[in-house]
Amino acid sequence: MSEPSGLSGLMQGHGLLISSLLRHAARHHADTEIVSRRADGGLDRRSWAGIEARARRLAAAFRALGVAEGERIATLAWNDWRHLEVYYAAPGMGAVCHTVNPRLHPSDIAYILNDAADKVLCIDPGFLPLLGAIAAELPTSLTDIVLLDDTLPATLPALPAHLRLHAHEALIDAAAGDFVWPVLDERAASALCYTSGTTGRPKGVLYSHRSTVLHAFGINMADAMGFRAVDRVMPVVPMFHVNAWGIPYAAAMAGAALILPGRQLDGASLHALMNAEQVSMSAGVPTVWLNLLAHLRSTGGRLDTVQRIMTGGTACTSLLIDAFADEYGVRMEHAWGMSEISPVGTYHALKPAQSALPEAERRRHLLKQGRVLALLDMKIVDGEGRELPWDGVQFGDLKLRGPWVTAAYFGQAPGSALDADGWFATGDVATIDADGFMEITDRSKDVIKSGGEWISSIALENIAQSHPDVAEAAVIAARHPKWDERPLLLVVPRPGRTPTEAGLLDAFTGKVPKWWLPDAVLIVGELPHTATGKLQKTALRARYADHLLALKTD
Ligand code: ADP
């Protein structure tokens, strides 16, 4: 950034650095807990002060391994304290923390490690077989592997001979304790995350210290996650999924406790941990909450301390909002974002006008993805790029801009991900209402183009999903001889229920225009999901796109 052309302000010029967040937590919330579920089921207890001291040692160790500023340190790990230490050690010393999603196909993981040209890989022992499977495809840039454990196991997969192996604890024990967090340029790269590839080959989004700290401030506003020092926050969203939505940073900033669930993400494990550790707030994708709900309902369990749950990644359903509010007194908070937006772009919090709505309408409103966070801006545009009105009805391509929105993908020219006016096209289609609440109606490639008009697949899915016999629903564009595309509904029934086509189609009556009604309904055993839990519509389209042609509908 250049000097201002007018009069310079006379305030201190401290950069926005990730290490400052951790230093703040360690100094002002020293004893606040970081509790992690270990692989053996037991709990590990640390504090912000303890994590900071260990992260500094780890940073010193990385430096001793020869990691230079800007080099990438990859992780293949669940949410626990060791992963958190890498999260802070890597950017804190000027390197880049590159979280890799272990649920991706091994060939994608190998591609991502090579594209990022990682230098070090920190890996949970549970992923060693995966490491063995891609051993021949590891990048030549890789010099060191750090096993996130006390010691190295007796047997390891066959790995290239030049790789050095270390146990995380041995590295920390051997490192100097006097490492001081360096003063870095706030625009330096801090973390790297690849998009999950639902839209093609994974692409790297490279965050900076500045974007990360501003995002942490943004999500810490009261109308967003708004953490407080009394909070005990459990990110179920994995730390390899867009930095656990920024929670590890925002929690340090607020001095909140972190409860990290490790690899046990089933309903029973989450329920037990939430109550045992007095979790006040949690965050994750809808599938996680559906599993938790099923567990609570089948066991009669209660949520003793949870006040609110943030949901995002895919659309939240009224079933979730209603069940958690009415049966457990928990507020579901709906947010929207993507890797390219760090990830949080919008968060649903009521304005006075929506608070005053009749209960049913207010509940319906909560399904919207919310208002844009301060410092960001959004707009919707038509096919020609003209901005559309905020009437809550017209939908168009959603664009965003702001200090935590990506400008270019890793390895590509600066600004290459933006349009001529500096806006980032999200690939989502949305409405915005007069009060600025955005609602996703589709991803641009999923919207159903029927005779030149657009039908929202998500709107149809929401209606199908509210049917009492439906566990999960998907609507895809199926080819049609007359209308180009028509909606095809796929439904997974709830256990023990046998919904009929007529009964399911009845659910749409009066809720959408008649021409939006699905042309056919298929009952299926399950629906495919991506590595981040989203419906995999590409797979569904590949399988069912010609279904209506086969039916010879007119
Ligand atoms: P990818 O783009 O590779 O699938 P992301 O995790 O970045 O990976 O996903 C971002 C996308 O997820 C958004 O563009 C949007 O389509 C979808 N999404 C995120 N949150 C929501 C939400 N609350 N409601 C509907 N869709 C959502």
Coordinates of C-alpha atoms and ligand atoms in Angstrom, one line a residue:
M1 CA 0.0 0.0 0.0
S2 CA 1.4 3.4 -0.9
E3 CA 1.5 6.5 1.3
P4 CA -1.7 8.6 1.3
S5 CA -1.6 11.6 -1.0
G6 CA -3.1 14.0 1.6
L7 CA -2.3 14.2 5.3
S8 CA -1.2 10.9 7.0
G9 CA -3.0 9.8 10.1
L10 CA -0.7 9.7 13.2
M11 CA -1.7 6.3 14.6
Q12 CA 0.5 3.3 15.2
G13 CA 0.9 1.2 12.1
H14 CA 0.7 -2.3 13.6
G15 CA -0.1 -4.7 10.8
L16 CA -3.0 -7.2 11.1
L17 CA -1.2 -10.4 12.0
I18 CA -2.5 -13.8 12.9
S19 CA 0.2 -14.1 15.6
S20 CA -1.4 -11.0 17.3
L21 CA -4.6 -13.0 17.7
L22 CA -2.9 -15.9 19.5
R23 CA -0.7 -13.5 21.6
H24 CA -3.9 -11.7 22.7
A25 CA -5.6 -15.0 23.7
A26 CA -2.5 -16.2 25.5
R27 CA -2.0 -12.9 27.5
H28 CA -5.6 -12.0 28.2
H29 CA -7.3 -15.4 28.3
A30 CA -4.4 -17.5 29.4
D31 CA -6.3 -20.2 31.2
T32 CA -9.2 -20.4 28.8
E33 CA -9.5 -24.0 27.7
I34 CA -8.8 -25.8 24.4
V35 CA -10.4 -29.2 24.8
S36 CA -9.8 -31.9 22.1
R37 CA -11.2 -35.3 21.6
R38 CA -8.2 -37.6 21.1
A39 CA -8.2 -40.5 18.6
D40 CA -8.5 -42.9 21.6
G41 CA -11.7 -41.2 22.7
G42 CA -10.1 -39.5 25.7
L43 CA -9.9 -35.7 26.2
D44 CA -6.8 -33.5 25.9
R45 CA -6.9 -30.2 27.9
R46 CA -4.8 -27.2 27.0
S47 CA -5.1 -23.5 27.4
W48 CA -4.6 -20.5 25.1
A49 CA -1.3 -19.8 26.9
G50 CA -0.2 -23.4 26.5
I51 CA -1.1 -23.5 22.8
E52 CA 0.8 -20.2 22.2
A53 CA 3.9 -21.5 23.9
R54 CA 3.8 -24.8 21.9
A55 CA 3.0 -23.0 18.6
R56 CA 6.1 -20.8 19.1
R57 CA 8.3 -23.9 19.7
L58 CA 6.7 -25.5 16.6
A59 CA 7.5 -22.4 14.6
A60 CA 11.1 -22.5 15.7
A61 CA 11.2 -26.2 14.7
F62 CA 9.7 -25.4 11.3
R63 CA 12.4 -22.8 10.8
A64 CA 15.1 -25.3 11.9
L65 CA 13.8 -27.7 9.2
G66 CA 14.5 -24.9 6.7
V67 CA 11.0 -23.6 6.0
A68 CA 11.3 -20.2 4.5
E69 CA 8.8 -17.3 4.4
G70 CA 6.0 -18.0 1.9
E71 CA 6.6 -21.8 1.8
R72 CA 3.7 -24.1 2.3
I73 CA 3.2 -26.4 5.3
A74 CA 0.3 -28.8 4.5
T75 CA -1.9 -30.5 7.0
L76 CA -4.0 -33.7 6.7
A77 CA -5.7 -33.6 10.1
W78 CA -8.9 -33.5 12.2
N79 CA -9.9 -30.7 14.6
D80 CA -7.6 -31.0 17.6
W81 CA -5.0 -29.1 19.5
R82 CA -2.0 -30.2 17.4
H83 CA -3.7 -29.0 14.2
L84 CA -4.4 -25.7 16.0
E85 CA -0.7 -25.4 16.8
V86 CA 0.2 -25.8 13.1
Y87 CA -2.6 -23.4 12.2
Y88 CA -0.8 -20.7 14.2
A89 CA 2.9 -21.8 13.9
A90 CA 2.9 -21.8 10.1
P91 CA 1.6 -18.3 9.4
G92 CA 3.1 -16.9 12.6
M93 CA 6.6 -17.6 11.3
G94 CA 5.7 -16.3 7.8
A95 CA 5.0 -19.7 6.2
V96 CA 1.6 -20.7 4.8
C97 CA -0.7 -23.2 6.5
H98 CA -2.2 -25.3 3.7
T99 CA -5.1 -27.5 5.0
V100 CA -5.9 -30.4 2.8
N101 CA -9.3 -32.2 2.8
P102 CA -8.5 -35.9 3.6
R103 CA -12.0 -36.9 2.3
L104 CA -11.1 -36.0 -1.3
H105 CA -10.1 -38.7 -3.7
P106 CA -6.4 -39.6 -3.2
S107 CA -5.6 -38.5 -6.8
D108 CA -7.1 -35.0 -6.0
I109 CA -5.0 -34.9 -2.8
A110 CA -1.9 -35.7 -4.7
Y111 CA -2.8 -33.0 -7.3
I112 CA -3.4 -30.4 -4.6
L113 CA -0.1 -31.2 -2.8
N114 CA 1.8 -30.8 -6.1
D115 CA -0.1 -27.7 -7.2
A116 CA 0.7 -26.1 -3.8
A117 CA 4.3 -27.4 -3.9
D118 CA 4.2 -28.1 -0.2
K119 CA 7.5 -28.3 1.7
V120 CA 6.2 -30.0 4.9
L121 CA 3.3 -32.2 5.5
C122 CA 1.8 -32.5 9.0
I123 CA -0.4 -35.6 9.2
D124 CA -2.7 -37.4 11.7
P125 CA -1.5 -41.1 12.2
G126 CA -4.9 -42.2 10.9
F127 CA -4.1 -40.9 7.5
L128 CA -0.8 -42.9 7.1
P129 CA -2.4 -45.4 4.8
L130 CA -3.6 -42.5 2.6
L131 CA 0.0 -41.2 2.6
G132 CA 1.2 -44.6 1.5
A133 CA -1.3 -44.7 -1.3
I134 CA 0.0 -41.4 -2.8
A135 CA 3.7 -42.0 -1.9
A136 CA 4.7 -42.1 -5.5
E137 CA 2.9 -38.9 -6.4
L138 CA 4.2 -36.7 -3.6
P139 CA 5.6 -33.4 -4.8
T140 CA 9.4 -33.1 -5.2
S141 CA 9.2 -29.9 -3.1
L142 CA 8.3 -32.0 0.0
T143 CA 11.2 -32.5 2.4
D144 CA 9.6 -33.3 5.8
I145 CA 6.7 -35.2 7.2
V146 CA 5.5 -34.4 10.7
L147 CA 3.3 -37.1 12.4
L148 CA 0.8 -35.4 14.6
D149 CA 1.5 -37.8 17.5
D150 CA 3.8 -38.4 20.5
T151 CA 6.2 -40.7 18.6
L152 CA 6.7 -42.3 15.3
P153 CA 5.1 -45.8 14.9
A154 CA 7.2 -48.9 14.4
T155 CA 5.9 -49.4 10.9
L156 CA 5.4 -46.7 8.3
P157 CA 4.3 -46.8 4.7
A158 CA 7.1 -47.0 2.1
L159 CA 8.0 -43.3 1.3
P160 CA 10.6 -41.6 -0.9
A161 CA 14.0 -42.0 0.7
H162 CA 14.8 -38.3 0.9
L163 CA 11.9 -37.5 3.1
R164 CA 12.7 -36.8 6.8
L165 CA 10.1 -38.0 9.4
H166 CA 9.4 -36.4 12.7
A167 CA 6.9 -36.8 15.6
H168 CA 5.1 -33.5 16.4
E169 CA 5.9 -33.9 20.1
A170 CA 9.6 -34.6 19.5
L171 CA 9.9 -31.5 17.4
I172 CA 8.3 -29.4 20.0
D173 CA 10.4 -30.9 22.8
A174 CA 13.6 -30.3 21.0
A175 CA 12.8 -26.7 19.9
A176 CA 13.9 -23.5 21.5
G177 CA 11.3 -21.8 23.7
D178 CA 12.5 -18.3 23.0
F179 CA 11.2 -17.9 19.5
V180 CA 9.6 -14.5 19.0
W181 CA 6.8 -14.0 16.5
P182 CA 8.3 -12.0 13.6
V183 CA 6.8 -8.7 12.4
L184 CA 5.5 -9.6 8.9
D185 CA 3.8 -7.6 6.2
E186 CA 0.1 -8.0 6.8
R187 CA -0.5 -8.7 3.1
A188 CA 1.8 -11.8 3.3
A189 CA 0.1 -15.1 2.5
S190 CA -1.0 -17.0 5.6
A191 CA -3.2 -19.9 4.6
L192 CA -4.1 -21.9 1.5
C193 CA -7.3 -23.8 0.9
Y194 CA -8.5 -25.6 -2.2
T195 CA -12.1 -25.4 -3.4
S196 CA -13.7 -28.8 -3.1
G197 CA -13.7 -29.3 -6.8
T198 CA -17.5 -29.5 -7.3
T199 CA -16.9 -27.0 -10.1
G200 CA -13.9 -28.6 -11.8
R201 CA -10.2 -29.2 -10.7
P202 CA -9.6 -27.9 -7.2
K203 CA -8.2 -24.3 -7.2
G204 CA -6.2 -22.7 -4.4
V205 CA -7.5 -19.7 -2.5
L206 CA -4.6 -18.0 -0.8
Y207 CA -5.5 -15.9 2.3
S208 CA -3.4 -13.2 3.8
H209 CA -2.9 -12.1 7.4
R210 CA -4.9 -9.0 6.7
S211 CA -7.8 -10.8 5.1
T212 CA -7.9 -13.4 7.9
V213 CA -7.8 -10.9 10.8
L214 CA -10.5 -8.7 9.1
H215 CA -12.6 -11.8 8.5
A216 CA -12.2 -12.7 12.2
F217 CA -13.5 -9.3 13.2
G218 CA -16.3 -9.5 10.7
I219 CA -17.6 -12.9 12.0
N220 CA -17.2 -11.7 15.5
M221 CA -19.8 -9.0 15.1
A222 CA -22.9 -9.5 17.3
D223 CA -25.1 -10.1 14.3
A224 CA -22.8 -12.9 13.1
M225 CA -21.0 -15.5 15.2
G226 CA -20.2 -12.8 17.8
F227 CA -18.1 -14.9 20.2
R228 CA -17.7 -13.7 23.8
A229 CA -15.1 -14.7 26.4
V230 CA -17.8 -16.8 28.2
D231 CA -18.5 -18.9 25.1
R232 CA -17.4 -22.5 24.6
V233 CA -17.3 -22.9 20.9
M234 CA -17.3 -26.3 19.1
P235 CA -16.4 -26.1 15.4
V236 CA -17.7 -29.3 13.9
V237 CA -16.9 -27.9 10.6
P238 CA -13.4 -29.4 9.9
M239 CA -10.3 -27.2 10.1
F240 CA -9.6 -28.4 6.6
H241 CA -12.8 -26.9 5.3
V242 CA -12.1 -23.2 4.7
N243 CA -10.3 -22.7 8.0
A244 CA -13.2 -24.1 10.0
W245 CA -15.1 -21.0 8.8
G246 CA -12.6 -18.7 10.6
I247 CA -13.5 -20.0 14.1
P248 CA -10.0 -20.8 15.3
Y249 CA -9.0 -17.2 14.7
A250 CA -12.2 -15.6 15.9
A251 CA -12.2 -17.6 19.1
A252 CA -8.7 -16.5 20.0
M253 CA -9.7 -12.9 19.3
A254 CA -12.7 -13.1 21.6
G255 CA -10.9 -15.3 24.2
A256 CA -13.5 -18.0 23.8
A257 CA -12.8 -21.6 24.7
L258 CA -12.5 -24.1 21.9
I259 CA -13.9 -27.6 22.1
L260 CA -12.4 -29.7 19.2
P261 CA -14.3 -32.9 18.4
G262 CA -11.5 -34.8 16.6
R263 CA -12.6 -37.4 14.2
Q264 CA -15.7 -38.5 16.1
L265 CA -18.4 -36.5 14.3
D266 CA -21.5 -38.8 14.7
G267 CA -24.5 -37.6 16.6
A268 CA -23.8 -39.6 19.7
S269 CA -20.2 -38.4 20.1
L270 CA -21.1 -34.7 19.4
H271 CA -24.0 -34.9 21.9
A272 CA -21.8 -36.3 24.6
L273 CA -19.1 -33.8 24.1
M274 CA -21.5 -30.8 23.9
N275 CA -23.0 -31.7 27.3
A276 CA -19.8 -32.8 29.0
E277 CA -17.8 -29.7 27.9
Q278 CA -20.8 -27.2 28.2
V279 CA -20.6 -26.1 24.6
S280 CA -22.5 -22.8 24.1
M281 CA -22.2 -22.5 20.4
S282 CA -21.4 -24.8 17.5
A283 CA -21.0 -24.6 13.8
G284 CA -21.2 -27.2 10.9
V285 CA -23.1 -28.3 7.8
P286 CA -26.8 -29.4 7.9
T287 CA -25.9 -33.1 7.6
V288 CA -24.2 -32.9 10.9
W289 CA -27.2 -31.3 12.5
L290 CA -29.6 -33.9 10.9
N291 CA -27.5 -36.7 12.4
L292 CA -27.4 -35.0 15.8
L293 CA -31.2 -34.4 15.7
A294 CA -31.8 -38.1 14.8
H295 CA -29.6 -39.1 17.7
L296 CA -31.3 -36.8 20.2
R297 CA -34.8 -37.9 19.1
S298 CA -34.0 -41.6 19.2
T299 CA -32.4 -41.4 22.7
G300 CA -34.5 -38.6 24.3
G301 CA -31.2 -36.7 24.9
R302 CA -31.2 -33.0 25.8
L303 CA -28.8 -30.2 24.9
D304 CA -27.9 -28.8 28.3
T305 CA -25.9 -25.8 27.4
V306 CA -26.0 -25.2 23.6
Q307 CA -27.7 -21.9 22.9
R308 CA -27.1 -21.5 19.2
I309 CA -25.8 -23.5 16.2
M310 CA -24.5 -21.9 13.0
T311 CA -25.2 -23.8 9.9
G312 CA -23.8 -23.2 6.4
G313 CA -22.2 -24.9 3.4
T314 CA -25.6 -25.9 2.0
A315 CA -29.1 -24.5 2.5
C316 CA -30.6 -24.9 5.9
T317 CA -34.1 -26.5 6.0
S318 CA -37.1 -25.5 8.0
L319 CA -37.0 -29.0 9.6
L320 CA -33.7 -28.1 11.3
I321 CA -34.7 -24.6 12.4
D322 CA -38.1 -25.8 13.8
A323 CA -36.8 -29.0 15.4
F324 CA -33.9 -27.3 17.2
A325 CA -36.0 -24.3 18.3
D326 CA -39.1 -26.2 19.4
E327 CA -37.7 -29.4 20.8
Y328 CA -34.3 -28.2 22.2
G329 CA -34.5 -24.4 22.6
V330 CA -31.5 -23.9 20.3
R331 CA -31.3 -21.2 17.7
M332 CA -30.2 -22.2 14.2
E333 CA -28.2 -19.4 12.6
H334 CA -28.0 -19.6 8.8
A335 CA -24.9 -18.3 7.0
W336 CA -23.5 -18.4 3.5
G337 CA -20.1 -18.3 2.1
M338 CA -17.4 -20.0 0.1
S339 CA -13.7 -20.7 0.1
E340 CA -13.2 -17.6 -2.0
I341 CA -14.8 -15.5 0.7
S342 CA -12.7 -16.7 3.6
P343 CA -15.6 -18.1 3.8
V344 CA -18.3 -16.1 5.5
G345 CA -20.2 -13.6 3.2
T346 CA -23.6 -13.3 4.8
Y347 CA -25.2 -14.2 8.1
H348 CA -28.8 -14.3 9.1
A349 CA -29.7 -12.0 12.0
L350 CA -33.1 -10.3 12.2
K351 CA -33.7 -6.6 11.8
P352 CA -36.6 -5.0 13.7
A353 CA -39.0 -5.5 10.8
Q354 CA -38.3 -9.2 10.6
S355 CA -38.5 -9.6 14.4
A356 CA -42.0 -8.2 14.3
L357 CA -43.2 -10.7 11.7
P358 CA -45.8 -13.3 12.6
E359 CA -44.1 -16.5 13.9
A360 CA -44.6 -18.6 10.7
E361 CA -43.3 -15.8 8.5
R362 CA -40.4 -15.1 10.8
R363 CA -39.4 -18.8 10.7
R364 CA -39.7 -18.8 6.9
H365 CA -37.4 -15.8 6.8
L366 CA -34.7 -17.6 8.7
L367 CA -34.2 -19.8 5.7
K368 CA -32.6 -16.9 3.8
Q369 CA -28.9 -16.8 3.9
G370 CA -28.7 -13.4 5.5
R371 CA -27.2 -10.0 5.3
V372 CA -23.7 -9.2 4.0
L373 CA -21.1 -8.6 6.6
A374 CA -19.8 -5.1 7.1
L375 CA -16.8 -4.2 4.8
L376 CA -18.2 -6.6 2.1
D377 CA -20.7 -5.6 -0.6
M378 CA -22.9 -7.8 -2.8
K379 CA -25.2 -7.4 -5.8
I380 CA -27.2 -9.6 -8.2
V381 CA -27.0 -9.2 -11.9
D382 CA -28.8 -10.5 -15.0
G383 CA -27.3 -12.4 -17.9
E384 CA -26.0 -9.1 -19.4
G385 CA -24.4 -8.0 -16.1
R386 CA -27.0 -5.4 -15.3
E387 CA -27.8 -5.0 -11.6
L388 CA -31.2 -6.4 -10.5
P389 CA -33.5 -4.8 -8.0
W390 CA -33.6 -5.9 -4.4
D391 CA -37.3 -7.1 -4.3
G392 CA -36.7 -10.6 -3.0
V393 CA -38.2 -12.0 -6.2
Q394 CA -35.9 -11.4 -9.1
F395 CA -32.9 -13.7 -9.1
G396 CA -29.6 -13.3 -10.7
D397 CA -25.9 -14.0 -10.5
L398 CA -24.5 -13.1 -7.1
K399 CA -21.3 -11.0 -7.0
L400 CA -19.3 -9.9 -4.0
R401 CA -16.3 -7.7 -3.2
G402 CA -14.4 -6.8 -0.1
P403 CA -11.2 -7.2 1.8
W404 CA -11.7 -11.0 2.4
V405 CA -12.8 -11.9 -1.1
T406 CA -10.3 -13.5 -3.3
A407 CA -8.8 -11.6 -6.3
A408 CA -7.0 -14.5 -8.0
Y409 CA -6.5 -18.2 -7.5
F410 CA -3.1 -19.6 -6.4
G411 CA -0.6 -19.4 -9.2
Q412 CA -2.8 -17.1 -11.4
A413 CA -2.4 -13.4 -12.3
P414 CA -3.4 -10.8 -9.7
G415 CA -7.1 -9.8 -10.2
S416 CA -7.8 -12.6 -12.7
A417 CA -10.8 -13.9 -10.7
L418 CA -12.5 -10.5 -10.9
D419 CA -14.7 -8.8 -13.4
A420 CA -13.7 -5.4 -14.9
D421 CA -15.3 -3.5 -11.9
G422 CA -13.5 -5.6 -9.3
W423 CA -16.4 -7.9 -8.4
F424 CA -16.1 -11.7 -7.8
A425 CA -18.8 -13.8 -9.4
T426 CA -19.7 -16.4 -6.8
G427 CA -21.3 -18.9 -9.2
D428 CA -24.5 -18.7 -7.0
V429 CA -27.8 -17.4 -8.1
A430 CA -29.8 -15.4 -5.5
T431 CA -32.5 -12.9 -4.6
I432 CA -31.9 -9.9 -2.3
D433 CA -34.9 -8.4 -0.5
A434 CA -35.6 -4.8 0.3
D435 CA -34.0 -5.2 3.7
G436 CA -30.8 -6.6 2.2
F437 CA -31.4 -10.3 3.0
M438 CA -29.9 -12.5 0.4
E439 CA -31.4 -15.9 -0.5
I440 CA -29.6 -18.5 -2.6
T441 CA -32.0 -19.9 -5.2
D442 CA -29.3 -22.0 -7.0
R443 CA -25.8 -22.5 -8.1
S444 CA -25.6 -21.1 -11.6
K445 CA -25.0 -24.5 -13.1
D446 CA -27.8 -26.2 -11.2
V447 CA -30.6 -23.7 -12.0
I448 CA -33.2 -25.4 -14.3
K449 CA -33.7 -23.5 -17.5
S450 CA -37.2 -24.5 -18.7
G451 CA -38.3 -22.8 -21.9
G452 CA -36.0 -19.8 -21.3
E453 CA -37.4 -19.3 -17.7
W454 CA -35.4 -20.2 -14.6
I455 CA -36.6 -22.6 -11.9
S456 CA -34.8 -22.7 -8.6
S457 CA -33.8 -26.3 -7.8
I458 CA -33.2 -25.3 -4.1
A459 CA -36.7 -23.8 -3.7
L460 CA -38.1 -27.2 -4.9
E461 CA -35.7 -29.1 -2.6
N462 CA -36.8 -27.1 0.4
I463 CA -40.4 -27.9 -0.2
A464 CA -39.8 -31.6 -0.8
Q465 CA -37.6 -31.7 2.3
S466 CA -40.4 -30.4 4.4
H467 CA -42.6 -33.4 3.5
P468 CA -42.9 -35.6 6.6
D469 CA -41.9 -38.8 4.6
V470 CA -38.7 -37.3 3.2
A471 CA -35.2 -37.6 4.7
E472 CA -33.4 -35.9 1.8
A473 CA -34.3 -34.5 -1.6
A474 CA -32.5 -33.3 -4.7
V475 CA -33.9 -31.6 -7.8
I476 CA -31.9 -31.6 -11.0
A477 CA -32.3 -30.3 -14.5
A478 CA -33.3 -33.2 -16.7
R479 CA -33.2 -32.9 -20.5
H480 CA -36.6 -32.4 -22.1
P481 CA -37.4 -32.4 -25.8
K482 CA -39.8 -29.4 -25.7
W483 CA -38.6 -27.3 -22.7
D484 CA -34.9 -28.0 -22.9
E485 CA -34.8 -28.8 -19.2
R486 CA -37.4 -29.8 -16.6
P487 CA -37.1 -30.5 -12.9
L488 CA -36.6 -34.1 -11.8
L489 CA -37.1 -34.8 -8.1
L490 CA -35.1 -37.5 -6.3
V491 CA -36.2 -38.4 -2.8
V492 CA -34.7 -40.5 0.0
P493 CA -37.6 -41.6 2.2
R494 CA -37.4 -41.4 6.0
P495 CA -36.9 -44.9 7.5
G496 CA -40.2 -46.8 7.5
R497 CA -42.0 -44.4 5.2
T498 CA -43.2 -45.0 1.6
P499 CA -44.0 -41.7 0.0
T500 CA -46.0 -41.7 -3.3
E501 CA -45.3 -39.5 -6.3
A502 CA -48.7 -37.9 -6.1
G503 CA -48.3 -37.3 -2.4
L504 CA -44.9 -35.7 -2.9
L505 CA -46.1 -33.5 -5.7
D506 CA -49.1 -32.4 -3.6
A507 CA -46.6 -30.7 -1.3
F508 CA -45.8 -28.2 -4.0
T509 CA -49.4 -27.0 -4.5
G510 CA -49.8 -23.3 -3.9
K511 CA -46.1 -22.9 -3.0
V512 CA -44.6 -22.5 -6.4
P513 CA -46.0 -21.7 -9.9
K514 CA -47.5 -24.7 -11.5
W515 CA -44.9 -24.9 -14.2
W516 CA -42.2 -25.4 -11.6
L517 CA -43.6 -28.7 -10.5
P518 CA -41.2 -31.6 -11.1
D519 CA -42.0 -33.7 -14.1
A520 CA -41.1 -36.9 -12.4
V521 CA -40.2 -38.3 -9.0
L522 CA -37.7 -41.0 -8.3
I523 CA -37.4 -42.7 -4.9
V524 CA -33.8 -43.6 -4.2
G525 CA -31.9 -45.3 -1.4
E526 CA -29.3 -42.5 -1.0
L527 CA -27.9 -39.4 -2.7
P528 CA -24.3 -38.8 -3.5
H529 CA -22.4 -36.2 -1.5
T530 CA -19.1 -34.4 -2.1
A531 CA -16.2 -34.5 0.4
T532 CA -17.6 -31.4 2.1
G533 CA -21.1 -32.9 2.5
K534 CA -22.8 -31.1 -0.4
L535 CA -25.2 -32.9 -2.7
Q536 CA -23.2 -34.0 -5.7
K537 CA -25.5 -32.8 -8.5
T538 CA -22.9 -33.4 -11.2
A539 CA -23.1 -37.1 -10.3
L540 CA -26.9 -37.0 -10.3
R541 CA -27.0 -35.2 -13.6
A542 CA -24.6 -37.7 -15.2
R543 CA -26.9 -40.5 -14.1
Y544 CA -30.4 -39.1 -14.5
A545 CA -30.1 -36.2 -17.0
D546 CA -31.9 -38.3 -19.7
H547 CA -34.5 -39.8 -17.4
L548 CA -37.3 -37.7 -18.8
L549 CA -36.3 -38.5 -22.4
A550 CA -36.6 -42.2 -21.5
L551 CA -40.1 -41.5 -20.1
K552 CA -41.0 -39.8 -23.4
T553 CA -43.0 -37.0 -21.7
D554 CA -44.4 -34.2 -23.8
Ligands
ADP1 P1 -17.1 -25.5 -3.5 O1 -17.3 -24.2 -4.1 O2 -15.8 -26.1 -4.1 O3 -18.2 -26.4 -3.4 P2 -17.2 -24.2 -0.9 O4 -17.1 -25.0 0.4 O5 -16.4 -23.0 -1.0 O6 -16.7 -25.2 -2.0 O7 -18.7 -24.0 -1.2 C1 -19.3 -22.8 -1.5 C2 -20.7 -23.0 -2.0 O8 -21.5 -23.7 -1.1 C3 -21.4 -21.7 -2.3 O9 -21.0 -21.1 -3.5 C4 -22.8 -22.1 -2.3 O10 -23.2 -22.6 -3.5 C5 -22.8 -23.2 -1.2 N1 -23.3 -22.7 0.1 C6 -22.6 -22.3 1.1 N2 -23.4 -22.0 2.1 C7 -24.7 -22.1 1.7 C8 -26.0 -21.9 2.3 N3 -26.1 -21.4 3.5 N4 -27.0 -22.1 1.5 C9 -26.9 -22.6 0.3 N5 -25.8 -22.8 -0.3 C10 -24.6 -22.6 0.4

